[in-house]
XYZ file of C-alpha atoms in Angstrom:
400
model
C 61.075 -44.673 23.917
C 62.901 -48.007 23.583
C 61.741 -51.218 21.957
C 60.733 -52.672 25.321
C 58.651 -49.599 26.081
C 56.822 -49.804 22.765
C 56.180 -53.494 23.303
C 54.747 -52.838 26.779
C 52.487 -50.097 25.416
C 51.126 -52.377 22.713
C 50.459 -55.155 25.179
C 48.631 -52.773 27.543
C 46.096 -52.046 24.812
C 44.674 -55.527 25.338
C 44.544 -55.310 29.147
C 41.166 -55.235 30.894
C 40.983 -53.028 33.966
C 38.310 -53.243 36.627
C 37.650 -51.241 39.774
C 38.484 -52.341 43.260
C 35.521 -52.356 45.650
C 35.784 -52.097 49.396
C 32.788 -53.187 51.458
C 32.783 -51.077 54.637
C 30.933 -52.724 57.511
C 29.810 -49.374 58.941
C 26.144 -49.233 59.926
C 25.889 -45.437 59.973
C 27.284 -44.959 56.481
C 25.334 -47.974 55.246
C 22.088 -46.530 56.636
C 22.874 -43.145 55.049
C 23.469 -44.824 51.696
C 20.154 -46.720 51.838
C 18.297 -43.564 52.838
C 19.787 -41.730 49.884
C 18.842 -44.571 47.574
C 15.258 -44.655 48.872
C 14.982 -40.856 48.611
C 16.274 -40.800 45.040
C 14.049 -43.716 44.059
C 10.999 -42.037 45.658
C 11.768 -38.761 43.881
C 12.134 -40.598 40.573
C 8.945 -42.626 40.877
C 6.626 -40.165 42.647
C 7.715 -36.736 41.439
C 9.294 -37.401 38.046
C 7.006 -40.156 36.759
C 3.709 -39.829 38.670
C 3.454 -36.076 39.241
C 5.431 -34.637 36.317
C 4.755 -37.583 34.001
C 8.371 -37.733 32.925
C 7.618 -40.736 30.724
C 5.634 -38.517 28.314
C 6.529 -36.354 25.366
C 4.730 -32.996 25.689
C 3.272 -30.445 23.306
C 2.775 -26.857 24.528
C 2.253 -25.273 21.098
C -1.500 -25.064 21.575
C -3.503 -23.799 18.609
C -6.703 -22.122 19.757
C -9.688 -20.212 18.394
C -12.323 -18.298 20.369
C -15.876 -17.366 19.366
C -18.028 -15.290 21.749
C -21.676 -14.264 21.625
C -23.424 -12.104 24.232
C -27.189 -12.259 24.660
C -29.641 -10.199 26.674
C -31.901 -7.139 26.420
C -32.728 -4.298 28.796
C -34.883 -1.157 28.787
C -33.846 2.395 29.791
C -35.595 5.766 29.919
C -33.269 8.799 30.083
C -33.565 12.486 29.204
C -30.837 12.200 26.557
C -32.019 9.041 24.791
C -35.655 8.736 25.880
C -37.235 5.304 26.030
C -34.853 2.791 24.537
C -34.478 -0.963 24.303
C -30.859 -2.153 24.340
C -29.817 -5.383 22.604
C -26.472 -6.903 21.646
C -26.087 -4.624 18.625
C -26.110 -1.607 20.978
C -23.959 -2.617 23.935
C -21.417 -5.198 22.621
C -18.224 -3.937 20.984
C -16.967 -5.286 18.613
C -20.141 -6.907 17.252
C -18.196 -9.925 15.959
C -17.134 -11.691 19.142
C -13.502 -12.686 19.500
C -11.212 -13.407 22.436
C -11.717 -9.801 23.619
C -15.138 -8.153 23.830
C -16.586 -5.134 25.632
C -20.018 -4.783 27.247
C -21.311 -1.236 27.805
C -22.688 -0.691 31.323
C -22.680 3.114 31.716
C -22.824 6.116 29.379
C -22.282 9.850 29.116
C -24.393 10.972 26.154
C -23.878 14.294 24.371
C -26.609 14.538 21.759
C -27.027 16.669 18.622
C -23.451 17.808 18.185
C -22.518 19.715 15.041
C -19.286 21.387 13.896
C -19.407 25.048 14.946
C -17.888 27.378 17.561
C -18.582 27.153 21.283
C -16.830 27.534 24.642
C -14.441 24.755 25.625
C -15.173 22.714 28.746
C -14.002 24.215 32.046
C -12.509 20.830 33.004
C -9.722 21.348 30.424
C -6.826 23.343 32.023
C -5.341 24.314 28.641
C -8.611 26.098 27.767
C -8.578 28.502 30.745
C -8.134 32.149 29.804
C -8.368 35.713 31.113
C -7.968 37.657 27.869
C -8.295 36.907 24.175
C -4.499 36.765 23.929
C -4.589 33.569 26.010
C -6.395 31.867 23.106
C -4.105 32.007 20.035
C -6.282 31.249 16.978
C -5.604 27.939 15.238
C -3.944 26.348 18.294
C -5.516 23.004 19.329
C -6.554 22.620 22.947
C -4.361 20.053 24.685
C -6.588 17.153 25.802
C -9.545 19.212 24.634
C -12.223 19.072 21.964
C -11.261 21.569 19.272
C -9.129 24.402 17.901
C -8.998 27.858 19.508
C -10.615 30.740 17.632
C -8.928 33.658 19.443
C -11.781 34.579 21.787
C -11.995 34.153 25.564
C -15.552 33.416 26.637
C -16.660 34.286 30.192
C -19.837 33.454 32.039
C -21.363 36.439 33.888
C -18.834 38.521 35.834
C -16.274 35.774 36.282
C -12.674 36.850 35.631
C -11.584 33.471 34.281
C -13.232 32.027 31.227
C -12.551 29.361 28.632
C -11.338 29.668 25.074
C -13.824 29.510 22.274
C -13.110 26.539 20.010
C -14.218 25.232 16.661
C -15.369 21.736 17.525
C -18.300 19.375 17.684
C -20.602 21.519 19.794
C -21.895 21.432 22.433
C -18.789 19.795 23.941
C -19.048 17.016 26.480
C -19.531 18.502 29.958
C -21.716 16.045 31.880
C -20.235 14.036 34.759
C -20.260 10.257 34.903
C -23.529 8.854 36.268
C -23.168 7.408 39.758
C -25.618 4.626 38.906
C -24.887 2.400 35.902
C -27.238 2.906 32.981
C -27.232 -0.804 32.108
C -27.060 -2.202 35.620
C -29.226 -5.136 34.570
C -26.447 -6.305 32.278
C -25.365 -8.648 35.052
C -28.130 -10.989 33.862
C -26.788 -11.049 30.299
C -25.069 -14.239 29.188
C -22.007 -14.873 27.037
C -21.380 -17.963 24.957
C -17.649 -18.759 24.754
C -16.800 -21.435 22.206
C -13.198 -22.638 22.221
C -11.546 -24.873 19.636
C -8.108 -26.279 20.498
C -5.574 -28.451 18.695
C -2.223 -29.956 19.683
C -0.390 -30.309 16.346
C 2.321 -32.708 17.553
C -0.269 -35.358 18.415
C -2.916 -34.234 15.892
C -5.446 -33.983 18.733
C -8.415 -31.587 18.594
C -11.265 -30.798 20.943
C -13.837 -28.152 21.858
C -15.389 -27.006 25.130
C -18.956 -27.545 23.868
C -20.805 -30.780 24.513
C -21.039 -32.955 21.401
C -24.805 -33.345 21.104
C -27.529 -33.059 18.491
C -29.956 -31.487 20.963
C -30.518 -27.954 19.615
C -32.148 -26.878 22.879
C -29.058 -27.717 24.949
C -27.296 -24.337 24.575
C -30.573 -22.454 25.025
C -31.305 -23.948 28.432
C -27.992 -24.874 30.057
C -25.623 -22.683 32.090
C -22.008 -23.232 33.100
C -21.386 -24.845 36.465
C -19.117 -27.358 38.229
C -21.408 -30.200 37.153
C -21.815 -28.855 33.631
C -18.339 -27.877 32.312
C -19.298 -28.492 28.680
C -21.979 -25.794 28.661
C -19.983 -22.599 27.922
C -22.875 -20.227 28.703
C -21.739 -17.785 31.411
C -23.841 -15.231 33.263
C -21.897 -11.941 33.350
C -22.792 -11.208 36.966
C -21.523 -14.633 38.016
C -18.265 -14.193 36.100
C -17.600 -10.891 37.886
C -18.521 -12.340 41.289
C -16.097 -15.249 40.747
C -13.291 -12.671 40.609
C -14.298 -11.337 44.038
C -15.825 -8.128 42.614
C -19.326 -6.659 42.680
C -20.958 -6.205 39.282
C -22.861 -3.000 40.139
C -19.668 -1.358 41.438
C -17.527 -2.278 38.467
C -20.338 -1.297 36.068
C -20.161 2.372 37.141
C -16.636 3.131 35.929
C -15.721 -0.054 34.072
C -13.022 -2.674 34.469
C -11.229 -5.599 32.888
C -12.041 -9.250 33.623
C -9.837 -12.173 32.578
C -11.349 -15.558 31.698
C -8.679 -18.256 31.631
C -9.300 -21.607 29.926
C -6.705 -24.254 30.779
C -6.333 -27.533 28.877
C -4.091 -30.131 30.558
C -4.517 -33.307 28.519
C -3.079 -36.743 29.272
C -3.422 -38.448 25.892
C -2.536 -41.837 27.369
C -6.101 -41.740 28.701
C -9.377 -41.521 26.817
C -10.126 -38.218 24.992
C -13.079 -37.702 27.341
C -10.562 -37.223 30.175
C -9.187 -34.072 28.488
C -11.420 -31.361 29.986
C -11.260 -27.545 30.104
C -10.637 -25.838 33.439
C -11.825 -22.255 33.943
C -10.512 -19.506 36.209
C -11.588 -15.876 36.514
C -9.634 -12.803 37.662
C -9.868 -9.006 37.803
C -7.085 -7.620 35.598
C -7.379 -3.838 36.066
C -6.113 -1.928 39.073
C -8.392 -2.647 42.031
C -6.143 -1.263 44.791
C -6.923 2.418 44.209
C -10.565 2.693 43.227
C -10.473 6.503 43.329
C -7.367 6.739 41.148
C -7.629 8.769 37.934
C -6.477 5.664 36.036
C -9.118 3.336 37.462
C -11.913 1.923 35.342
C -12.240 1.403 31.600
C -13.931 3.682 29.043
C -13.741 5.016 25.500
C -15.777 7.251 23.169
C -17.670 6.546 19.977
C -20.233 8.457 17.938
C -23.278 7.838 15.748
C -23.639 10.209 12.783
C -26.700 11.421 10.877
C -27.896 14.335 8.705
C -31.003 16.467 8.989
C -33.347 17.392 6.151
C -31.068 20.306 5.173
C -28.053 18.001 4.865
C -26.299 19.290 8.004
C -24.244 16.569 9.697
C -24.927 15.862 13.354
C -23.719 13.219 15.730
C -24.468 11.755 19.142
C -21.271 11.340 21.169
C -21.155 8.563 23.730
C -18.512 8.038 26.381
C -18.937 4.359 27.194
C -17.982 2.793 30.495
C -18.111 -0.962 30.729
C -16.439 -4.270 31.299
C -13.835 -5.654 28.965
C -13.556 -9.433 28.956
C -10.266 -11.022 27.877
C -10.506 -14.750 27.111
C -7.094 -16.419 27.377
C -6.365 -20.037 26.485
C -3.304 -22.128 27.265
C -2.482 -25.739 27.929
C -0.315 -28.721 27.202
C -0.716 -32.334 26.136
C 1.411 -35.355 27.016
C 1.757 -38.845 25.590
C 4.058 -41.776 26.382
C 7.397 -41.719 24.557
C 10.428 -43.951 24.981
C 12.998 -41.152 24.708
C 11.972 -39.035 27.756
C 11.439 -42.248 29.734
C 15.012 -43.421 29.079
C 16.410 -39.930 29.738
C 14.695 -39.650 33.125
C 15.710 -43.173 34.159
C 19.294 -42.334 33.193
C 19.092 -39.193 35.319
C 17.930 -41.306 38.260
C 20.829 -43.721 37.822
C 23.220 -40.766 37.752
C 21.707 -39.490 40.999
C 22.314 -42.930 42.541
C 25.971 -42.527 41.636
C 25.993 -39.085 43.245
C 24.651 -40.701 46.427
C 27.483 -43.224 46.438
C 29.992 -40.415 45.902
C 28.571 -38.510 48.878
C 28.808 -41.600 51.103
C 32.422 -42.076 50.005
C 33.213 -38.543 51.173
C 31.597 -39.224 54.535
C 33.423 -42.544 54.879
C 36.937 -41.317 54.150
C 36.787 -37.786 55.547
C 34.096 -37.233 58.199
C 33.978 -40.262 60.530
C 36.403 -41.197 63.307
C 38.105 -44.081 61.444
C 38.243 -42.217 58.174
C 42.027 -42.721 57.846
C 41.544 -46.489 58.138
C 38.950 -46.611 55.338
C 40.982 -44.195 53.241
C 44.008 -46.483 53.441
C 41.908 -49.448 52.359
C 40.259 -47.613 49.505
C 43.400 -46.050 48.050
C 46.601 -48.151 47.776
C 49.821 -46.848 46.314
C 51.412 -49.136 43.703
C 54.899 -48.471 42.405
C 56.205 -49.768 39.103
C 59.192 -52.140 39.070
C 60.120 -55.780 39.550
C 58.238 -57.798 42.109
C 60.234 -58.393 45.230
C 59.794 -58.919 48.906
C 57.236 -56.469 50.275
C 56.107 -55.243 46.836
C 52.511 -55.438 45.660
C 51.458 -57.099 42.442
C 48.907 -54.972 40.544
C 46.871 -58.064 39.699
C 46.537 -58.815 43.403
C 44.709 -55.500 43.921
C 41.923 -56.274 41.435
C 39.679 -58.014 43.922
C 36.848 -57.389 46.336
C 37.785 -56.556 49.899
C 35.580 -56.556 52.963
C 36.625 -54.223 55.766
C 35.085 -54.406 59.215
C 34.706 -51.189 61.115
């Protein structure tokens, strides 16, 4: 590169370059451009700022704690248990309420079991036998109740019997009751206390009304006009999922209670309210399926006067309630506001780019506008017919 070239390069460093604008007097393209501008502006104002609150910084790392208490009593009179009054210590598991709790609604009771030998249940396929050789001693019964002793026990003249097992005898053989034992549990109530905190904004709240009236929680019940009374009737909770309490109480089920906090912290704290929704979480499409319902077993142990250990085995059917909490909080912040405005400006530029494509490629006089928008400039000395670069840096108006 010669001395003249270096000198020209140095001088060009101090040049200021500006774009050349061509105003096209085309009503169709002009209308399209204004429509795009209005659409982008509407999207920015309505959707981004009003609906999505794009001017706010958000916090979705919700910290939450749940406390639940079930209340209610009922009376039963059965051959296995006799006359019995049921309270929360009998039918709520676990006794210390958390975000998941279980309410017993139906039972299969096998009383006075002790560890000895007896015939396995006929409902266990692995226990079926025809001879003693079908019951290898010491082998546990698959999905059964005990360990085989080596004997095949038959009833009467039947050819097929069941293996004798060492187990808690007598083994469970009763079918599930067709009518729920604790059908009146639908009138029980559950108190669901929820504490929440958004750490980014140091904002905390609870779903219980802030009052000094001790009788408030003893007399109120949740409803649309009373969202800060978290006392829910179990039958109402189940009905809000579209299910029938007496039907679900027979074989059990799982109910989800969703608490949603959507807080706009630019408003008063009283505007941040909990929103509840209720849903059936277990499989409701195949009610006769072997996997339908919800149940588990537990036992209560005791000893007689001779020191022999006994137990009462209970297969409990009931409703499991899962309390789930989520939410977000938003508050004005300059950074997301600037970012979203910048995105809107960029979209305006995209609209202009689209109109340029239409103008120079898709209309009848596109070649005319293309020639006006793009001009070829060759380097060299100015002469007759040549174009000075400085003469191009201006604003041109082109009529269609």
